């Protein structure tokens, strides 16, 4: 049975929304989590592109034109930075998510993360090459 | 045994997180190049229409869009909670609904692609 507690506990003040500004580590955490906003918005933009593509050449030309607007360029730059930050943080965690044991030892974290970074670079180059970007 | 819907929600999140980590920056670069006036060959109307007309490509695009939207939705839900929004059921319903609606819309557009 719980005893009656008559005390005045100390309640630490915690800002409900902006708590993450208290420490650089929390800011980096929120930056990582916030990348989802840009990845989600960008994917919805791709869905819009599919809509324009299905509507025919003129609609699609309008979509490409909209991509050249200053707002679209700025959005792309932010989206690129945040999605790259997502990739970096995601691959940095891979040694924790799937450690590889070899006999008594574990494969060093740097090898696992490094392999993912290399794979990311390769995938990006192949996508850009297949799409005829260069 | 305790029942939980966590694996169902979390599985596509993990898959989407991995997929977007590998793929999304390159996709953003492609449309950024297009916006800067250097349209990659594949993003020209006829090339993209022909490419997206293959059944397997349609399926692939659908999977990429679903996993990207779902993982973003799941993370957005957690972020809302972190920012002090405690109406988790409402937030979860909204963000997952947008992810599913976006995927369904993409599927409809892909099926409506004009033949050559």
Coordinates of C-alpha atoms in Angstrom, one line a residue:
Chain A
X1 CA 0.0 0.0 0.0
X2 CA 1.3 3.4 -0.9
X3 CA 2.1 5.7 2.0
X4 CA 0.6 9.1 2.1
X5 CA 3.1 11.6 0.7
X6 CA 2.8 15.1 2.0
X7 CA 5.6 16.9 0.4
X8 CA 6.1 19.6 -2.2
X9 CA 8.1 18.0 -4.9
X10 CA 10.5 20.1 -6.9
X11 CA 9.2 20.5 -10.4
X12 CA 11.8 21.4 -13.0
X13 CA 10.5 23.9 -15.5
X14 CA 10.6 22.5 -19.0
X15 CA 9.5 24.5 -22.0
X16 CA 6.8 22.5 -23.8
X17 CA 7.9 23.3 -27.3
X18 CA 11.4 24.9 -27.3
X19 CA 13.1 22.5 -24.8
X20 CA 15.5 21.4 -27.6
X21 CA 17.2 24.8 -27.7
X22 CA 18.8 24.0 -24.3
X23 CA 21.6 21.8 -25.7
X24 CA 23.3 21.5 -29.1
X25 CA 22.7 17.8 -29.0
X26 CA 19.0 18.3 -28.7
X27 CA 19.1 20.8 -31.6
X28 CA 20.9 18.2 -33.8
X29 CA 18.3 15.7 -32.8
X30 CA 15.4 18.0 -33.8
X31 CA 17.3 18.9 -37.0
X32 CA 17.4 15.2 -37.8
X33 CA 13.7 14.7 -37.0
X34 CA 12.7 17.8 -38.9
X35 CA 14.3 16.4 -42.1
X36 CA 11.0 14.3 -42.4
X37 CA 9.1 17.5 -43.2
X38 CA 11.3 18.2 -46.3
X39 CA 11.4 14.6 -47.4
X40 CA 7.6 14.3 -47.1
X41 CA 6.9 17.6 -48.8
X42 CA 9.4 16.7 -51.6
X43 CA 7.7 13.3 -52.1
X44 CA 4.3 15.0 -52.3
X45 CA 5.8 17.3 -55.0
X46 CA 6.9 14.2 -56.9
X47 CA 3.2 13.0 -56.7
X48 CA 2.2 16.4 -58.2
X49 CA 4.8 15.9 -60.9
X50 CA 3.2 12.5 -61.8
X51 CA -0.2 14.2 -61.9
X52 CA 1.1 16.7 -64.4
X53 CA 2.8 14.0 -66.4
X54 CA -0.5 12.1 -66.7
X55 CA -2.2 15.3 -67.8
X56 CA 0.0 15.6 -70.9
X57 CA 2.9 17.6 -72.3
X58 CA 1.6 21.1 -71.6
X59 CA 0.8 20.4 -68.0
X60 CA 4.1 18.7 -67.5
X61 CA 5.9 21.7 -69.2
X62 CA 4.2 23.9 -66.6
X63 CA 5.5 21.7 -63.8
X64 CA 9.1 22.0 -65.1
X65 CA 8.6 25.7 -65.3
X66 CA 7.4 25.9 -61.7
X67 CA 10.6 24.0 -60.7
X68 CA 12.6 27.0 -62.0
X69 CA 10.8 29.5 -59.7
X70 CA 12.9 31.1 -57.0
X71 CA 10.7 29.5 -54.3
X72 CA 11.2 26.1 -55.8
X73 CA 15.0 26.5 -55.9
X74 CA 15.1 27.6 -52.3
X75 CA 12.9 24.7 -51.3
X76 CA 15.2 22.3 -53.2
X77 CA 18.3 23.7 -51.4
X78 CA 16.7 23.2 -48.0
X79 CA 15.4 19.8 -48.9
X80 CA 18.8 18.7 -50.2
X81 CA 20.5 19.8 -47.0
X82 CA 18.0 18.2 -44.7
X83 CA 17.7 15.0 -46.7
X84 CA 21.5 14.7 -46.8
X85 CA 21.5 15.2 -43.0
X86 CA 18.9 12.4 -42.7
X87 CA 21.2 10.1 -44.8
X88 CA 24.3 10.9 -42.7
X89 CA 22.5 10.4 -39.4
X90 CA 20.7 7.3 -40.6
X91 CA 24.0 5.6 -41.8
X92 CA 25.8 6.8 -38.7
X93 CA 23.4 4.7 -36.6
X94 CA 23.8 1.5 -38.7
X95 CA 26.6 0.1 -36.5
X96 CA 24.2 0.3 -33.5
X97 CA 21.2 -1.1 -35.4
X98 CA 23.1 -4.0 -36.9
X99 CA 26.4 -4.8 -35.3
X100 CA 28.4 -7.4 -37.1
X101 CA 30.2 -10.0 -34.9
X102 CA 33.3 -11.8 -36.2
X103 CA 34.3 -14.5 -33.7
X104 CA 35.1 -12.7 -30.5
X105 CA 35.2 -9.2 -32.0
X106 CA 32.8 -6.8 -33.5
X107 CA 33.4 -5.2 -36.9
X108 CA 34.5 -1.6 -36.1
X109 CA 31.6 1.0 -36.3
X110 CA 33.5 3.0 -38.9
X111 CA 33.6 0.0 -41.3
X112 CA 29.9 -0.5 -41.2
X113 CA 28.9 3.2 -41.4
X114 CA 31.6 3.7 -44.1
X115 CA 30.3 0.9 -46.2
X116 CA 26.9 2.6 -46.1
X117 CA 28.3 6.0 -47.0
X118 CA 30.1 4.4 -50.0
X119 CA 26.9 2.6 -51.0
X120 CA 25.0 5.9 -50.8
X121 CA 27.6 7.7 -53.0
X122 CA 27.4 4.8 -55.5
X123 CA 23.6 4.7 -55.6
X124 CA 23.5 8.5 -56.0
X125 CA 26.0 8.4 -58.9
X126 CA 24.1 5.6 -60.6
X127 CA 20.8 7.4 -60.3
X128 CA 22.2 10.6 -61.7
X129 CA 23.9 8.7 -64.5
X130 CA 20.8 6.6 -65.4
X131 CA 18.7 9.8 -65.4
X132 CA 21.2 11.4 -67.8
X133 CA 22.1 14.2 -65.5
X134 CA 25.6 14.2 -66.9
Chain B
X1 CA 0.8 -12.1 -25.5
X2 CA 0.6 -8.4 -25.7
X3 CA -0.9 -7.1 -28.9
X4 CA 0.7 -4.1 -30.5
X5 CA 0.5 -2.4 -33.9
X6 CA 4.0 -1.0 -33.4
X7 CA 5.7 -3.5 -35.9
X8 CA 3.2 -2.6 -38.6
X9 CA 3.8 1.1 -38.2
X10 CA 7.5 0.8 -37.6
X11 CA 8.5 -1.6 -40.3
X12 CA 7.6 0.7 -43.2
X13 CA 9.2 3.5 -41.2
X14 CA 12.6 1.7 -41.0
X15 CA 12.3 0.6 -44.7
X16 CA 11.4 4.1 -45.8
X17 CA 14.2 5.7 -43.7
X18 CA 16.7 3.5 -45.3
X19 CA 15.3 4.0 -48.8
X20 CA 15.1 7.8 -48.5
X21 CA 18.6 7.9 -47.0
X22 CA 20.0 6.2 -50.2
X23 CA 17.7 7.7 -52.8
X24 CA 16.1 11.1 -51.9
X25 CA 19.2 13.4 -52.1
X26 CA 19.9 12.1 -55.6
X27 CA 16.2 12.6 -56.6
X28 CA 16.3 16.2 -55.2
X29 CA 19.4 16.9 -57.2
X30 CA 17.6 15.7 -60.4
X31 CA 14.7 18.1 -60.0
X32 CA 17.0 20.9 -58.7
X33 CA 19.0 20.5 -62.0
X34 CA 15.8 20.7 -63.9
X35 CA 14.9 23.9 -62.1
X36 CA 18.3 25.4 -62.8
X37 CA 17.7 24.9 -66.6
X38 CA 19.7 21.7 -67.0
X39 CA 16.8 19.2 -67.4
X40 CA 18.2 15.6 -67.0
X41 CA 17.4 13.6 -70.1
X42 CA 15.0 11.3 -68.2
X43 CA 12.9 14.2 -67.0
X44 CA 12.0 15.3 -70.6
X45 CA 8.2 14.6 -71.1
X46 CA 8.5 11.8 -73.6
X47 CA 11.4 10.1 -71.9
X48 CA 9.7 10.1 -68.5
X49 CA 6.3 9.1 -69.9
X50 CA 7.9 6.1 -71.7
X51 CA 10.0 5.2 -68.6
X52 CA 7.0 5.4 -66.2
X53 CA 4.9 3.3 -68.6
X54 CA 6.7 0.0 -67.7
X55 CA 4.7 -2.0 -65.2
X56 CA 7.7 -2.7 -63.0
X57 CA 8.7 1.0 -63.0
X58 CA 5.1 1.9 -61.9
X59 CA 5.4 -0.6 -59.1
X60 CA 8.8 0.7 -58.1
X61 CA 7.7 4.4 -58.1
X62 CA 4.6 3.4 -56.0
X63 CA 6.8 1.6 -53.5
X64 CA 9.3 4.5 -53.3
X65 CA 6.5 7.0 -52.8
X66 CA 4.7 5.0 -50.2
X67 CA 7.8 4.2 -48.1
X68 CA 9.0 7.9 -48.3
X69 CA 5.6 9.3 -47.3
X70 CA 5.1 6.7 -44.5
X71 CA 8.5 7.2 -42.9
X72 CA 8.1 11.0 -43.1
X73 CA 4.6 10.7 -41.6
X74 CA 5.8 8.5 -38.7
X75 CA 8.7 10.8 -37.9
X76 CA 6.4 13.8 -38.1
X77 CA 4.1 12.2 -35.6
X78 CA 6.9 11.6 -33.2
X79 CA 8.2 15.2 -33.8
X80 CA 4.7 16.6 -33.0
X81 CA 4.8 14.7 -29.7
X82 CA 8.3 16.1 -29.0
X83 CA 7.1 19.6 -29.6
X84 CA 4.4 19.2 -27.0
X85 CA 1.4 18.2 -29.1
X86 CA -0.1 15.4 -27.0
X87 CA -3.1 14.6 -29.2
X88 CA -1.2 11.6 -30.6
X89 CA -4.2 9.7 -32.0
X90 CA -5.4 12.7 -34.0
X91 CA -1.9 13.5 -35.3
X92 CA -1.2 9.8 -36.1
X93 CA -4.5 9.5 -38.0
X94 CA -3.8 12.7 -40.0
X95 CA -0.2 12.0 -41.0
X96 CA -0.8 8.4 -41.9
X97 CA -3.9 9.3 -43.8
X98 CA -1.9 11.9 -45.9
X99 CA 0.7 9.2 -46.6
X100 CA -1.9 6.7 -47.8
X101 CA -3.8 9.4 -49.8
X102 CA -0.6 10.5 -51.5
X103 CA 0.2 6.9 -52.4
X104 CA -3.2 6.2 -53.8
X105 CA -3.1 9.5 -55.8
X106 CA 0.3 8.5 -57.2
X107 CA -1.2 5.1 -58.2
X108 CA -4.1 6.7 -59.9
X109 CA -1.8 9.1 -61.9
X110 CA 0.5 6.2 -62.8
X111 CA -2.5 4.2 -64.1
X112 CA -3.7 7.2 -66.1
X113 CA -0.4 7.8 -67.9
X114 CA -1.2 8.2 -71.6
X115 CA 0.1 5.5 -73.9
X116 CA 2.5 6.7 -76.6

